[in-house]
mmCIF file of C-alpha atoms and ligand atoms in Angstrom:
data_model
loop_
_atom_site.group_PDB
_atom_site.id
_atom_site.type_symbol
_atom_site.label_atom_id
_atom_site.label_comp_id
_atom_site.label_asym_id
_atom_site.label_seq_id
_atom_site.Cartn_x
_atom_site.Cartn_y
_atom_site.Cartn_z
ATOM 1 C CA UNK A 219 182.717 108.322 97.734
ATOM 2 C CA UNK A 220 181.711 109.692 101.153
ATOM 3 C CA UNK A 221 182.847 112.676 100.547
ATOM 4 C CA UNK A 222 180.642 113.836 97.916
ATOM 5 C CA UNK A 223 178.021 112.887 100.259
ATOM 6 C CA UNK A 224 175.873 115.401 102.103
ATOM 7 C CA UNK A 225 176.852 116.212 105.514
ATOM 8 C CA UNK A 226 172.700 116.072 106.476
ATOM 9 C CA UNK A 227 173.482 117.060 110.512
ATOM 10 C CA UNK A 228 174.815 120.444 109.261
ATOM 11 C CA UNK A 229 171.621 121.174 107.385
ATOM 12 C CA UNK A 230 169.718 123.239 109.839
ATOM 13 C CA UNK A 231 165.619 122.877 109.491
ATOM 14 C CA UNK A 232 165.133 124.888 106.619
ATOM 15 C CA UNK A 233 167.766 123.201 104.516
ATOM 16 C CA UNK A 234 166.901 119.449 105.461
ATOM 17 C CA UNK A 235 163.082 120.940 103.679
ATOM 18 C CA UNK A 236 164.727 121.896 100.832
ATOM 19 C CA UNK A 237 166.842 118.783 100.431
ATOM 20 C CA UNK A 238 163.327 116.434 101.243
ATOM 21 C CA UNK A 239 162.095 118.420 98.283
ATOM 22 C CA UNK A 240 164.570 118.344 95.659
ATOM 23 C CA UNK A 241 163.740 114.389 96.546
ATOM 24 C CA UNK A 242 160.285 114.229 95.943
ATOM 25 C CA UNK A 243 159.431 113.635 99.592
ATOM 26 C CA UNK A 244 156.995 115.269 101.281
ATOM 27 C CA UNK A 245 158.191 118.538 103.810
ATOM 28 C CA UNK A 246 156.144 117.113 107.003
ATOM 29 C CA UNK A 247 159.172 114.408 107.254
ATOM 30 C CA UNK A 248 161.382 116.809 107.583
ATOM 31 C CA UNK A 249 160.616 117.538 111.155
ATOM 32 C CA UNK A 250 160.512 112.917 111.329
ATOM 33 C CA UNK A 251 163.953 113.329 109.970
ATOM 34 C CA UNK A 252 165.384 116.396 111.620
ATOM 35 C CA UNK A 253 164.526 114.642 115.537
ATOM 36 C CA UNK A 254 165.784 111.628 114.298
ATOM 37 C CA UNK A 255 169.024 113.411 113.760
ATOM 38 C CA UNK A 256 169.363 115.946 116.537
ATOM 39 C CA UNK A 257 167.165 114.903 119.104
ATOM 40 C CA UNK A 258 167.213 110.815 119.230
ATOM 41 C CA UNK A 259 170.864 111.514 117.831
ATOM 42 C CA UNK A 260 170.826 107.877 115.833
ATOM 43 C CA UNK A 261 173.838 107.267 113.254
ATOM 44 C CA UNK A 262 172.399 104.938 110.579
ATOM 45 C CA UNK A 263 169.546 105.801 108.851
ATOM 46 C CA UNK A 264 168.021 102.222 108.949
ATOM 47 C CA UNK A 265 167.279 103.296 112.216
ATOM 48 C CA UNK A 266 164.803 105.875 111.240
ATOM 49 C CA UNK A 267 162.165 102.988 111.553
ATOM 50 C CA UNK A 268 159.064 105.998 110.759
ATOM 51 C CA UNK A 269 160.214 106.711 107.435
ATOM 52 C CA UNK A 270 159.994 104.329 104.255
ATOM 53 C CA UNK A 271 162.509 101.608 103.241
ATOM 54 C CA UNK A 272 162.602 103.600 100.438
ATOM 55 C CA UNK A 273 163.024 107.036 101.725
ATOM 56 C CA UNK A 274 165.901 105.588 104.281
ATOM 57 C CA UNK A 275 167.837 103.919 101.253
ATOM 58 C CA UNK A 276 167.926 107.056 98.893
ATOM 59 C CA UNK A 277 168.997 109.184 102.064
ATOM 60 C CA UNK A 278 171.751 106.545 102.762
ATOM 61 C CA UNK A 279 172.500 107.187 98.638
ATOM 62 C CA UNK A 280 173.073 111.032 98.930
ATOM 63 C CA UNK A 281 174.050 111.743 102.645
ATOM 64 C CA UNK A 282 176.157 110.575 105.426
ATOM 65 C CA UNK A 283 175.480 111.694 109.367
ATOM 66 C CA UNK A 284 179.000 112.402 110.549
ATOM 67 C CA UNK A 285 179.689 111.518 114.038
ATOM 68 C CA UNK A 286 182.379 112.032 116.618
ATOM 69 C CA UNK A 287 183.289 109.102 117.894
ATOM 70 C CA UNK A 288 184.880 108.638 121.854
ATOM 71 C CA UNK A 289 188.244 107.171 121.534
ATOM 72 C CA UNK A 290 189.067 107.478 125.114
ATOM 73 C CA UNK A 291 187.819 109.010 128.228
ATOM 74 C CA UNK A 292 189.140 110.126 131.217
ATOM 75 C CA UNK A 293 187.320 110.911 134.577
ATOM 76 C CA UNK A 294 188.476 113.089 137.510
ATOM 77 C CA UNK A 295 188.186 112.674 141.426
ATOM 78 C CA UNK A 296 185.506 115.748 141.086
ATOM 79 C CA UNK A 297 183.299 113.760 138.408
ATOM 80 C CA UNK A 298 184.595 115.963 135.513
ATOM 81 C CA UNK A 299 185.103 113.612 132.057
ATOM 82 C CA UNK A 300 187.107 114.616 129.797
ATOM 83 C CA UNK A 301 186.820 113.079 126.087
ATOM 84 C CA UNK A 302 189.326 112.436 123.057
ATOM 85 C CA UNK A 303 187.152 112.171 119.968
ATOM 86 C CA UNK A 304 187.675 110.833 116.568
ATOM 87 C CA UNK A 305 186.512 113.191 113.485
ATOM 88 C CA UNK A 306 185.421 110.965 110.421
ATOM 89 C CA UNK A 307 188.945 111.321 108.600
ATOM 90 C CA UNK A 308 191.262 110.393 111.584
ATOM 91 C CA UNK A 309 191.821 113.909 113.240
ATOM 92 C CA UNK A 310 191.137 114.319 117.065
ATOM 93 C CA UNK A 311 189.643 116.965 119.076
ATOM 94 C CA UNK A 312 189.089 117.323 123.012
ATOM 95 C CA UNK A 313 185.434 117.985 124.743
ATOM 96 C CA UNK A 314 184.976 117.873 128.182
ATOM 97 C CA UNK A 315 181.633 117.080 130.470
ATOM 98 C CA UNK A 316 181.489 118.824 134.103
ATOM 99 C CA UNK A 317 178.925 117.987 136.649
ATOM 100 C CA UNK A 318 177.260 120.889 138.363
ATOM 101 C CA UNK A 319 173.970 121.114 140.635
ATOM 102 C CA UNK A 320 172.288 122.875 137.988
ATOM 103 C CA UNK A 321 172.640 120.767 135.487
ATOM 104 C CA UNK A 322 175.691 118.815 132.771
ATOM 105 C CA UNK A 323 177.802 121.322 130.919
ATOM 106 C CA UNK A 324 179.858 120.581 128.223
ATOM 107 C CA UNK A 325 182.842 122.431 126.318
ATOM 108 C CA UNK A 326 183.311 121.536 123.022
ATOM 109 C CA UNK A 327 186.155 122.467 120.408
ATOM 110 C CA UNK A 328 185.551 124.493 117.462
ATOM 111 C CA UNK A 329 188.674 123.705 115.284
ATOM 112 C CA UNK A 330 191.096 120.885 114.984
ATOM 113 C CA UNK A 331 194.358 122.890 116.474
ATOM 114 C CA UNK A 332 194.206 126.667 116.830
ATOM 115 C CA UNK A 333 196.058 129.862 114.740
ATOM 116 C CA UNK A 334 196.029 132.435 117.742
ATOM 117 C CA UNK A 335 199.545 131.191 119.161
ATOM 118 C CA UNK A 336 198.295 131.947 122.976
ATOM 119 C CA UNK A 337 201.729 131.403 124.347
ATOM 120 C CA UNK A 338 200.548 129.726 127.630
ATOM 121 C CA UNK A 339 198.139 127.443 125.861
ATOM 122 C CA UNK A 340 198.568 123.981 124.729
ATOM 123 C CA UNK A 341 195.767 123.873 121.701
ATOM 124 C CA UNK A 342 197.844 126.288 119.703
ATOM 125 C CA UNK A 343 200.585 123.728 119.529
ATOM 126 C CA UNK A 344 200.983 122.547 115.882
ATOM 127 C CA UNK A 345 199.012 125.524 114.726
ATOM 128 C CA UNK A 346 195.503 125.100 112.758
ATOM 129 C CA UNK A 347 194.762 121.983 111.160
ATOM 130 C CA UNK A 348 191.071 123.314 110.025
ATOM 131 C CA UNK A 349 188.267 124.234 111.085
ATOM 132 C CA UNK A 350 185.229 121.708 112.173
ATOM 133 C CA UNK A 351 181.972 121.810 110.598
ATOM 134 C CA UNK A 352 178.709 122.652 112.449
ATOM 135 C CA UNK A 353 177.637 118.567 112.459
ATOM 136 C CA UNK A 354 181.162 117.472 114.545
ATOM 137 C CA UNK A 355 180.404 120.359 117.288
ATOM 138 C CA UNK A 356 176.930 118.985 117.297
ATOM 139 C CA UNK A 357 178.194 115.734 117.448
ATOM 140 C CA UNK A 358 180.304 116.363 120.310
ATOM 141 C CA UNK A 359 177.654 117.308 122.267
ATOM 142 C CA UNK A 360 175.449 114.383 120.941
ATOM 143 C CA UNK A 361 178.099 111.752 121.512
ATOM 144 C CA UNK A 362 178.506 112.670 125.297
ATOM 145 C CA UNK A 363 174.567 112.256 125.423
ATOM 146 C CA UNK A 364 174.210 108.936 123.695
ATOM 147 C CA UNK A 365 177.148 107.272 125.629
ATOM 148 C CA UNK A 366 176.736 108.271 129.248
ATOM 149 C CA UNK A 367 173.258 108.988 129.041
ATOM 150 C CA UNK A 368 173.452 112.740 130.697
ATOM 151 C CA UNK A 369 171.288 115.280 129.440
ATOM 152 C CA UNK A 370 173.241 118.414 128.951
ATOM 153 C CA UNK A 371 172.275 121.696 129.747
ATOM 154 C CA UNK A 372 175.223 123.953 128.900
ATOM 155 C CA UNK A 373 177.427 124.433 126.057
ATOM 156 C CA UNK A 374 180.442 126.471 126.403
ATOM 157 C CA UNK A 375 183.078 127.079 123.323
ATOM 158 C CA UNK A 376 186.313 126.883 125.009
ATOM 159 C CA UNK A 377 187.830 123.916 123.645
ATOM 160 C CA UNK A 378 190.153 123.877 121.488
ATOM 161 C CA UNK A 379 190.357 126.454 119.109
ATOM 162 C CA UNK A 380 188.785 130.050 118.069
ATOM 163 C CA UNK A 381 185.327 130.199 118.031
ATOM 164 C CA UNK A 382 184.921 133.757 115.876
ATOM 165 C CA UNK A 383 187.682 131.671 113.051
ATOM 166 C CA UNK A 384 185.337 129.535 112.076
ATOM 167 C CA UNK A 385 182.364 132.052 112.223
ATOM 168 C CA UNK A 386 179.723 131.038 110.123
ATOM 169 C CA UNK A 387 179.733 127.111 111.058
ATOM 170 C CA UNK A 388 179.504 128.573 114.793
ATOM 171 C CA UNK A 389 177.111 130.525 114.498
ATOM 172 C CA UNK A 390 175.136 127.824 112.428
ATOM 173 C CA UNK A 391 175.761 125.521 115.627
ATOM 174 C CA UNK A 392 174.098 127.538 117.642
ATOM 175 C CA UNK A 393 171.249 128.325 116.455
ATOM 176 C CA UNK A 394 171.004 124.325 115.413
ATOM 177 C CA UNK A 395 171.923 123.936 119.068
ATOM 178 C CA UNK A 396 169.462 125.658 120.225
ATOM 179 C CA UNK A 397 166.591 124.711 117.703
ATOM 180 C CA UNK A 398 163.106 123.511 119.089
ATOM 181 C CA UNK A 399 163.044 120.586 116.966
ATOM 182 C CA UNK A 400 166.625 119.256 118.471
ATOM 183 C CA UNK A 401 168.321 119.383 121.652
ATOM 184 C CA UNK A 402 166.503 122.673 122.119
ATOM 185 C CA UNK A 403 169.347 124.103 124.543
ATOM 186 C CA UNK A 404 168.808 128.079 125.369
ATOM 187 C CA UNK A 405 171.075 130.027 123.959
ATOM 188 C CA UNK A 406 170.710 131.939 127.621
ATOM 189 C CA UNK A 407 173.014 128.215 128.372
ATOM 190 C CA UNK A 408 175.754 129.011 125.642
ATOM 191 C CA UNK A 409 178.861 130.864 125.936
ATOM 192 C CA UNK A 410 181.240 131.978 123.689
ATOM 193 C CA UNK A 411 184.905 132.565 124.526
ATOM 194 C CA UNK A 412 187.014 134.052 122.048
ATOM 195 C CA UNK A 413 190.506 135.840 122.452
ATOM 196 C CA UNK A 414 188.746 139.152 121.040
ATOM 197 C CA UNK A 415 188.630 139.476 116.864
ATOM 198 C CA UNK A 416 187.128 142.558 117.138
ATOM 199 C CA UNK A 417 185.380 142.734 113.658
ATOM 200 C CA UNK A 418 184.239 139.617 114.063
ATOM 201 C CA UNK A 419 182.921 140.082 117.880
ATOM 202 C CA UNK A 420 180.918 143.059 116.389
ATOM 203 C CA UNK A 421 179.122 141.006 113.597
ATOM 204 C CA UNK A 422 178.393 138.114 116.611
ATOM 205 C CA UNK A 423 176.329 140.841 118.193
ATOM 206 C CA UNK A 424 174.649 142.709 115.316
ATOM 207 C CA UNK A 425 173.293 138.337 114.854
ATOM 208 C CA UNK A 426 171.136 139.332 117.492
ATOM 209 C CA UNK A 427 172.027 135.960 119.868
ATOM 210 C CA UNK A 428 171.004 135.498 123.684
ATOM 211 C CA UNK A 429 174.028 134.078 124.084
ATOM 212 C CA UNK A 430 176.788 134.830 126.761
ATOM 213 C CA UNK A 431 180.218 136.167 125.260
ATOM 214 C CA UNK A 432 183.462 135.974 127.262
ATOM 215 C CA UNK A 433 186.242 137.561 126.106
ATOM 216 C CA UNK A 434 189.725 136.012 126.544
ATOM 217 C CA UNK A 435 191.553 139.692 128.067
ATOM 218 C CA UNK A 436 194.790 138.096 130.352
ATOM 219 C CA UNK A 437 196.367 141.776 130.226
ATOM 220 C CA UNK A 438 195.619 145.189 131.702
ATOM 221 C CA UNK A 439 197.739 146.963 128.526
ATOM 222 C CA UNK A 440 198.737 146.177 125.097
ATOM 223 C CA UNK A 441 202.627 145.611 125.688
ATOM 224 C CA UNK A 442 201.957 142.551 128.382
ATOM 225 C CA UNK A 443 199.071 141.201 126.269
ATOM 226 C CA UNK A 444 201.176 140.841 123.162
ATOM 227 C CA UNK A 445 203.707 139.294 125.005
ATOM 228 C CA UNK A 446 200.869 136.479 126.129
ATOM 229 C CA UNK A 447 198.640 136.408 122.883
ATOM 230 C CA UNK A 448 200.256 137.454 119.212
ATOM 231 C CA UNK A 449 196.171 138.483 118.405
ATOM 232 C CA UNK A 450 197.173 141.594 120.372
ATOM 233 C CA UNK A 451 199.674 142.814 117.876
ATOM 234 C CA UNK A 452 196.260 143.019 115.545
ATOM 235 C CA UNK A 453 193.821 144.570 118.049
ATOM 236 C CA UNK A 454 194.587 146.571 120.939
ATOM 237 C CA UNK A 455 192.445 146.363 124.186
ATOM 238 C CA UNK A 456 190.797 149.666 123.863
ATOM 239 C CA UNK A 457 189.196 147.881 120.604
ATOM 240 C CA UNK A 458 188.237 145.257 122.178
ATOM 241 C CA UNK A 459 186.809 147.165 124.460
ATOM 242 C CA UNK A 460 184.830 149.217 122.477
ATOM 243 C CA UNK A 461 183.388 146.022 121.280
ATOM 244 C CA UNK A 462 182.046 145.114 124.348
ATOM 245 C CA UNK A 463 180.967 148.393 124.741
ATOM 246 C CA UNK A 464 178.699 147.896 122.080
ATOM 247 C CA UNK A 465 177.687 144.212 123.202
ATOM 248 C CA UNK A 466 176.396 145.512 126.660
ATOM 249 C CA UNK A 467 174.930 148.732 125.145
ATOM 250 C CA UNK A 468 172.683 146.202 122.019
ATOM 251 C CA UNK A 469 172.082 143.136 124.518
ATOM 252 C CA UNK A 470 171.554 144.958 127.618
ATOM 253 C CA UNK A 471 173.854 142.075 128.721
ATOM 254 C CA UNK A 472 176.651 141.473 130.842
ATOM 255 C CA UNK A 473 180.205 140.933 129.343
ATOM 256 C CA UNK A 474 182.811 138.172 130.914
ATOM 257 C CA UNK A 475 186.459 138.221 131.098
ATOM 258 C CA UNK A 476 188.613 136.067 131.133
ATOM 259 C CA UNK A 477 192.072 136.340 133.158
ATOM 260 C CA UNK A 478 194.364 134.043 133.643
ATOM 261 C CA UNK A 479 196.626 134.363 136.432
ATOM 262 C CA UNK A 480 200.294 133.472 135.608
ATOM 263 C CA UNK A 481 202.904 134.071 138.264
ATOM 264 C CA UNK A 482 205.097 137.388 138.013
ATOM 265 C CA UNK A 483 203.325 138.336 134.869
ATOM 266 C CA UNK A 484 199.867 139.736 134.829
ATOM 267 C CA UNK A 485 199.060 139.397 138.646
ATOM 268 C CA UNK A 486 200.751 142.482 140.145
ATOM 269 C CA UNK A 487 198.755 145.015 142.192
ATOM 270 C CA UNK A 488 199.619 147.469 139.252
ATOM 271 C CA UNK A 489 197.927 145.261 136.711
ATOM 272 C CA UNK A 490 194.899 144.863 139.135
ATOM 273 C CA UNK A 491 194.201 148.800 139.363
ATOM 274 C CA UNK A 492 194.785 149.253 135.305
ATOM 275 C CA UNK A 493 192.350 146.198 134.839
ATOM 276 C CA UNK A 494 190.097 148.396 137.446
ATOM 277 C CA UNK A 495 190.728 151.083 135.075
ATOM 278 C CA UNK A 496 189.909 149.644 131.945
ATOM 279 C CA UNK A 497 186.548 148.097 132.600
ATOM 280 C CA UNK A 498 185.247 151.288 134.932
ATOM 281 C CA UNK A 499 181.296 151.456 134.422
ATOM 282 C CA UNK A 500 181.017 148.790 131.767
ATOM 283 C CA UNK A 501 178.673 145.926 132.871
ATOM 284 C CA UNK A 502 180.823 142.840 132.776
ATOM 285 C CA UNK A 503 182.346 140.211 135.174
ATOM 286 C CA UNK A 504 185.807 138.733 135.445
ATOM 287 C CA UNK A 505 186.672 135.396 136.259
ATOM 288 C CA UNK A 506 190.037 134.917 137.516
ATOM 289 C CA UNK A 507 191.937 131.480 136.289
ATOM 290 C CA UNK A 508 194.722 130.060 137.990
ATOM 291 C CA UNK A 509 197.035 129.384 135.369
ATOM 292 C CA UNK A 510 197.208 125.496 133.807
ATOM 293 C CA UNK A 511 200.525 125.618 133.622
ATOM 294 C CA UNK A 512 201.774 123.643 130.309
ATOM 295 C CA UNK A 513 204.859 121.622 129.983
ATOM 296 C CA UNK A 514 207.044 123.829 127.425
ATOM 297 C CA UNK A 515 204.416 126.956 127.381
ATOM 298 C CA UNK A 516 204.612 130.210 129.358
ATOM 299 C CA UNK A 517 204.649 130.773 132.795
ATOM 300 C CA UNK A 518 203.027 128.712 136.401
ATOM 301 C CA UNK A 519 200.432 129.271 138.306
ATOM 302 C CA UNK A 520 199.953 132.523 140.255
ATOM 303 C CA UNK A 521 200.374 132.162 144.182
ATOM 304 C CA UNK A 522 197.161 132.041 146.052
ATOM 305 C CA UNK A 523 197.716 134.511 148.260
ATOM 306 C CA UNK A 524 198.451 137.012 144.913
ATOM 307 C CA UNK A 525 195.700 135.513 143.514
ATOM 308 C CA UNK A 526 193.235 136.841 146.443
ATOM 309 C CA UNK A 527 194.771 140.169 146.697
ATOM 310 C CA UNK A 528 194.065 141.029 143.152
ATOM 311 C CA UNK A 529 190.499 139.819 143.634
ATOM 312 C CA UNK A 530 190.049 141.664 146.895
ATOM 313 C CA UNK A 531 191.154 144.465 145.235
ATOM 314 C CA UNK A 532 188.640 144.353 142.477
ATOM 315 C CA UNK A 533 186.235 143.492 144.741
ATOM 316 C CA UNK A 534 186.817 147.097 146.891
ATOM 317 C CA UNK A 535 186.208 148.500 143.744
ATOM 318 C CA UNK A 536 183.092 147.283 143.204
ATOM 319 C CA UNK A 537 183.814 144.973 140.386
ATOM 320 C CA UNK A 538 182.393 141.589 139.680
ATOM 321 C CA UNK A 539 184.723 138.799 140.413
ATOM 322 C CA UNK A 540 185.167 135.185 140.906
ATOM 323 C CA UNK A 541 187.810 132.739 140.663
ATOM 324 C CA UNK A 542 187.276 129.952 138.427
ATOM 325 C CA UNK A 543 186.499 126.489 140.286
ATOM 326 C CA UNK A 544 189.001 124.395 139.288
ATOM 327 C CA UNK A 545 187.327 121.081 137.981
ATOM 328 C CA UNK A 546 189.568 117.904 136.102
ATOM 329 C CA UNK A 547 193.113 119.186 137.160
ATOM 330 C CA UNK A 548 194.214 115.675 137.570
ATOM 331 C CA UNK A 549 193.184 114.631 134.300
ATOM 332 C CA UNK A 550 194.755 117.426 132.002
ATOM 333 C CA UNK A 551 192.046 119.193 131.399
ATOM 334 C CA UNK A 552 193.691 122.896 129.956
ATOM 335 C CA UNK A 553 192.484 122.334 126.579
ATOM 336 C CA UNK A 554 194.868 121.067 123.922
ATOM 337 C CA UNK A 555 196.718 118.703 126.680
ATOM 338 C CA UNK A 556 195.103 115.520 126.136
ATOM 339 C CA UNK A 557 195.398 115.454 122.229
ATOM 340 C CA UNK A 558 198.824 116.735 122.296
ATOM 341 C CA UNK A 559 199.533 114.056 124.940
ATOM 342 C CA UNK A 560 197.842 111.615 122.327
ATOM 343 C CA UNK A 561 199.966 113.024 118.857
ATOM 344 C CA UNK A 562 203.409 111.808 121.444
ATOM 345 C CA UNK A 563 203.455 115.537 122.653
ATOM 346 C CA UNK A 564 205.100 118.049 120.217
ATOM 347 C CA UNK A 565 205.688 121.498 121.812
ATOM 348 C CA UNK A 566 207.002 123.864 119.208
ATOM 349 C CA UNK A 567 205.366 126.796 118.830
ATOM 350 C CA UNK A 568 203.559 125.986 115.616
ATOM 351 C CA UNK A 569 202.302 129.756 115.157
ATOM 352 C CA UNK A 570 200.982 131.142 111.880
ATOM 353 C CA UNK A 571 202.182 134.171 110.743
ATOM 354 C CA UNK A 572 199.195 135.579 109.107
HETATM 355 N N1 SAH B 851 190.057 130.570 121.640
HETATM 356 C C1 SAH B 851 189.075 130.889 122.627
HETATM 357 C C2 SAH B 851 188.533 129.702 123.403
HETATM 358 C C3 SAH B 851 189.447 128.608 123.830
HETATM 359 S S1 SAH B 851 190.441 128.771 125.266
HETATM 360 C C4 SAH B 851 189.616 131.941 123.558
HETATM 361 O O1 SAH B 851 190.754 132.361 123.415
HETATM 362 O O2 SAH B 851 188.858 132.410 124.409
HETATM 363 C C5 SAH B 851 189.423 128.981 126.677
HETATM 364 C C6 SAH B 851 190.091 129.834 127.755
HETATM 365 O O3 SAH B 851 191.147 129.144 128.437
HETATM 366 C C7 SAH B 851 190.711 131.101 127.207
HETATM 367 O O4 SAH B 851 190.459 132.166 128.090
HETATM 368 C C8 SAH B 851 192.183 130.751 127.213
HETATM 369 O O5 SAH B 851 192.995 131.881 127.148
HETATM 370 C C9 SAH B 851 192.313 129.959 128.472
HETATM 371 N N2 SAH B 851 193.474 129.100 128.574
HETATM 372 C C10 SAH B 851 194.125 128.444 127.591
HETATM 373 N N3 SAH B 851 195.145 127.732 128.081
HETATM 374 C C11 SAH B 851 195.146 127.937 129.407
HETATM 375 C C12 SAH B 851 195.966 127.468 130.477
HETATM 376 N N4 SAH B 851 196.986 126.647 130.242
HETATM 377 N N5 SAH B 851 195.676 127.884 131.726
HETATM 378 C C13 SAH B 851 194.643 128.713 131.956
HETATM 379 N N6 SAH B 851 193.831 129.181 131.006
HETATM 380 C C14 SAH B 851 194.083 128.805 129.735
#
């Protein structure tokens, strides 16, 4: 049965040794094995023509290589792809491949469905199905690679789902992700959005990653972010912040938010001075996103004039801010949209109330 199989592309480099050991094989074809896996990113082990017949059919005895099959793609005016992709026992997820100068990003999802009830998003729709193991991110990545032939430089976790729920297979990812002996991406290329589990956020830094973190804020205070994300009624924003505090103090880095602009809501000139407020003297950035807006979620768009006052205004006080380019509208691409679209589109609010 498959499933007492070994899932071999979530064994990072240390654990594929240990596995060629308990074999009887020697450890050099571990590193044969381990670019076979994550850098020529084959599926079959027959096609691992270096190792023994031998070697190949006991592997094919013990392990499987899980894959994430496309199962339809769409492509926007601006280039931007955006993938459904079958997991090995039927369930979808969403990853989507954007075009820049500097190189191919891609965002991946980190769970099948989300918990966090965002009530403007369209992933938390149906609530959490579970969480995805380190091989189908990899895979999502690896599929986009071996079908359209792009190498990809950046990874960002903002698919669907919450990274920092399904902590220890993400963090696994990326430091697979980012091993020499695979796709060797720089973790300086990865970010990290999460809607801001502060416990969680704290132990992501203390992991000692070079990775980028953006945080997932929406709301100057409390009482307007619980209205938008039910994660708020567990940690306030001076938590959060505090967090990030302690991110740009460890990492000498720079912190991103995240805030999404929906109309009447969050994008008054009073919310743009208590924002100003809030992240006074703390190294960070905030990227401004026109609201996606989602047939039976919260809220539209913010106007564009609103949406440049509020910037201007954090500009004149000397705060870092851009508004997010807006790549694959045409082709649904707020996360959650296309698989929803796929499952015949069920909007109830599907929230868990743990
Ligand atoms: N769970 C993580 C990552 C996934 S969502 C997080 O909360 O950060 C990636 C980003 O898109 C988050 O900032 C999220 O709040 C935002 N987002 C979700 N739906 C959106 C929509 N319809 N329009 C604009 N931004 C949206």
């Amino acid at each position: 049965m498959a499933e007492d199989k070994i899932d071999i592309k979530s064994l990072d480099y240390t654990q594929l040794q240990e596995l060629l050991e308990s074999m009887g094989e020697k450890k050099f074809r571990s590193k044969q094995l381990y670019e076979w896996i994550h850098k020529r990113l084959v599926l079959e082990f027959d096609e691992m023509t270096n190792l023994s017949k031998d070697m190949r059919k006991k592997l094919a005895g013990t392990c499987t290589i899980e894959g994430a099959r496309i199962i339809k793609k769409q492509v926007s005016s601006d280039g931007t792809a955006k993938f459904l992709m079958r997991l090995s026992d039927g369930n979808t997820v969403e990853s989507v491949l954007m075009k820049y100068k500097h190189g191919n990003s891609v965002c991946i999802s980190t769970q099948v469905g989300c918990r966090m009830g965002c009530r403007f998003c369209a992933s938390t729709v149906g609530g959490l199905i579970r969480s995805l193991k380190t091989s189908e991110m990899l895979d999502q990545i690896y599929e986009i690679q071996r079908t359209t032939g792009e190498r990809v430089s950046n990874v960002i976790l903002m698919g669907i789902g919450e990274p920092l729920d399904n902590y220890d297979n993400v963090v696994k990812f990326i430091r697979m992700l980012s091993d020499e002996n695979g796709l060797n991406i720089s973790q300086r290329n990865i970010t990290l959005s999460t809607c801001g589990l502060v416990d969680r956020l704290k132990k992501l830094v203390d992991e000692k990653l070079t990775i980028t973190i953006a945080i997932s804020l929406h709301a100057p205070n409390d009482e307007l972010r619980r209205e938008m994300m039910p994660i708020a009624n567990r940690y306030s924003i001076n938590e959060i912040i505090d967090a990030c505090r302690y991110y740009v103090d460890k990492t000498g880095r720079r912190i991103t938010f995240e805030y999404s602009m929906v109309e009447g809501k969050n994008d008054s000139r009073e919310c743009a001075m208590q924002l100003i407020e809030l992240v006074r003297g703390l190294n960070c950035h905030i990227n401004l996103i026109p609201l996606n807006p989602v047939e039976g979620r919260m809220g539209q768009r913010s106007k564009g004039a609103d949406i440049q006052a509020f910037k201007l205004l954090l500009e004149k006080n000397h705060i870092n801010v851009t508004i997010r380019r807006e790549m694959g509208r045409d082709i649904d691409a707020a996360c959650g949209q296309l698989r929803n679209k796929e499952k015949g589109g069920n909007y109830d609010e599907g929230i868990r109330k743990d």
